[in-house]
Amino acid sequence: MSRSTTFNNLITLKQALEVAERNQFAIGSFSPRYTPMISAVLRGAQRSQSPAIVQISHKELVRYGITPKQFADELFDKMHEEKITVPIVLHLDHTKELGTIAEAIDAGFTSVMIDASEQPLQDNIRISKEVVEYAHARGVSVEAELGMIGTTDFVETDRDEELYTDPDEASIFVQQTGVDALAVSCGTAHGVYMVKQPKVDYSRLQAIRKLTPVHLVLHGGSGVPADMIMKAITLPGGGVSKVNIATDLELSLLQALEREERMSNAECMALGSEKMEKGREAVTRTVQDKIRHFLGSEGKASSFT
Ligand SMILES: [Zn+2]
């Protein structure tokens, strides 16, 4: 049996986003990237009395040399050690591999994202539906993606691979797959915005939400101005309920360590105690800042009873 069942405050994405949408705030989906930074994210949420989603993607698992079980076990250890009482979702971000999804669910993740967005609509529907059946049977929530959320790198090299989400397709997609949350492409991108600036297409968000009751997810939240995010969250009729934040956390960590290059997970784990605490404090502060200024989720742990 997974250790996840021992925490009352470890909840599914669906449970978390229902409360967020009803109360007009969003929950940050934070990528600590390095396992030693999981505690830093948890501390930020606890200090702010905010719910939080802690996530890692398939690409990050590979890049940093971590397994879903290592990530989950570290989260559970820290929830215990740091006496975390705020609601926490353990989420697998962007994953195409069904094997990784099964591994994460076995390890105790309470939410997974299947990203088959580069496939034609019918294939995206078929693959996402398969994951929904598998995950729901195990009490786990599913996020999928429709349209394509670009990376700022492609934007900078002039190969804009974004494809905005079509509201009518979104309606069909959600109805046929039964996903709990949908990542939509509406003007944000992954990475650091250098050349192109983010611009959220609010009317598209509203049109999608009008046609489907699914919870909306905004990826590429790093570097998007706070007022733009807040407007997307509080749109009449239901806005964005989950915002992914990865790049900004890693940037604040690297800046605190005065490093230009990212590390491997092993390098991060080998940091001396002074540097480690300095890095953690920087990540914690960034999480607190996002919670207060971007997400409007400060003090909202009390909305979960
Ligand atoms: Zn993403």
mmCIF file of C-alpha atoms in Angstrom, residues 16 38-39 47 53 83 113 129 137 177 182 184 189 211 225 237 248 258:
data_model
loop_
_atom_site.group_PDB
_atom_site.id
_atom_site.type_symbol
_atom_site.label_atom_id
_atom_site.label_comp_id
_atom_site.label_asym_id
_atom_site.label_seq_id
_atom_site.Cartn_x
_atom_site.Cartn_y
_atom_site.Cartn_z
ATOM 1 C CA ALA A 16 -8.315 21.013 -4.989
ATOM 2 C CA ILE A 38 10.512 19.928 -2.348
ATOM 3 C CA SER A 39 10.698 21.015 1.295
ATOM 4 C CA ARG A 47 3.842 29.771 5.738
ATOM 5 C CA ILE A 53 0.404 21.385 -6.058
ATOM 6 C CA LYS A 83 4.455 19.158 9.800
ATOM 7 C CA MET A 113 -1.066 14.849 -16.808
ATOM 8 C CA LYS A 129 -9.398 8.621 -22.314
ATOM 9 C CA ALA A 137 -10.113 3.547 -11.258
ATOM 10 C CA THR A 177 -12.341 11.854 -22.329
ATOM 11 C CA LEU A 182 -7.505 20.918 -19.220
ATOM 12 C CA VAL A 184 -5.182 25.331 -22.684
ATOM 13 C CA ALA A 189 4.587 29.670 -23.123
ATOM 14 C CA LEU A 211 -18.792 25.214 -23.314
ATOM 15 C CA PRO A 225 2.538 39.858 -15.096
ATOM 16 C CA GLY A 237 -18.211 32.263 -15.386
ATOM 17 C CA ASP A 248 10.831 31.162 -11.764
ATOM 18 C CA GLU A 258 25.162 32.631 -7.816
#
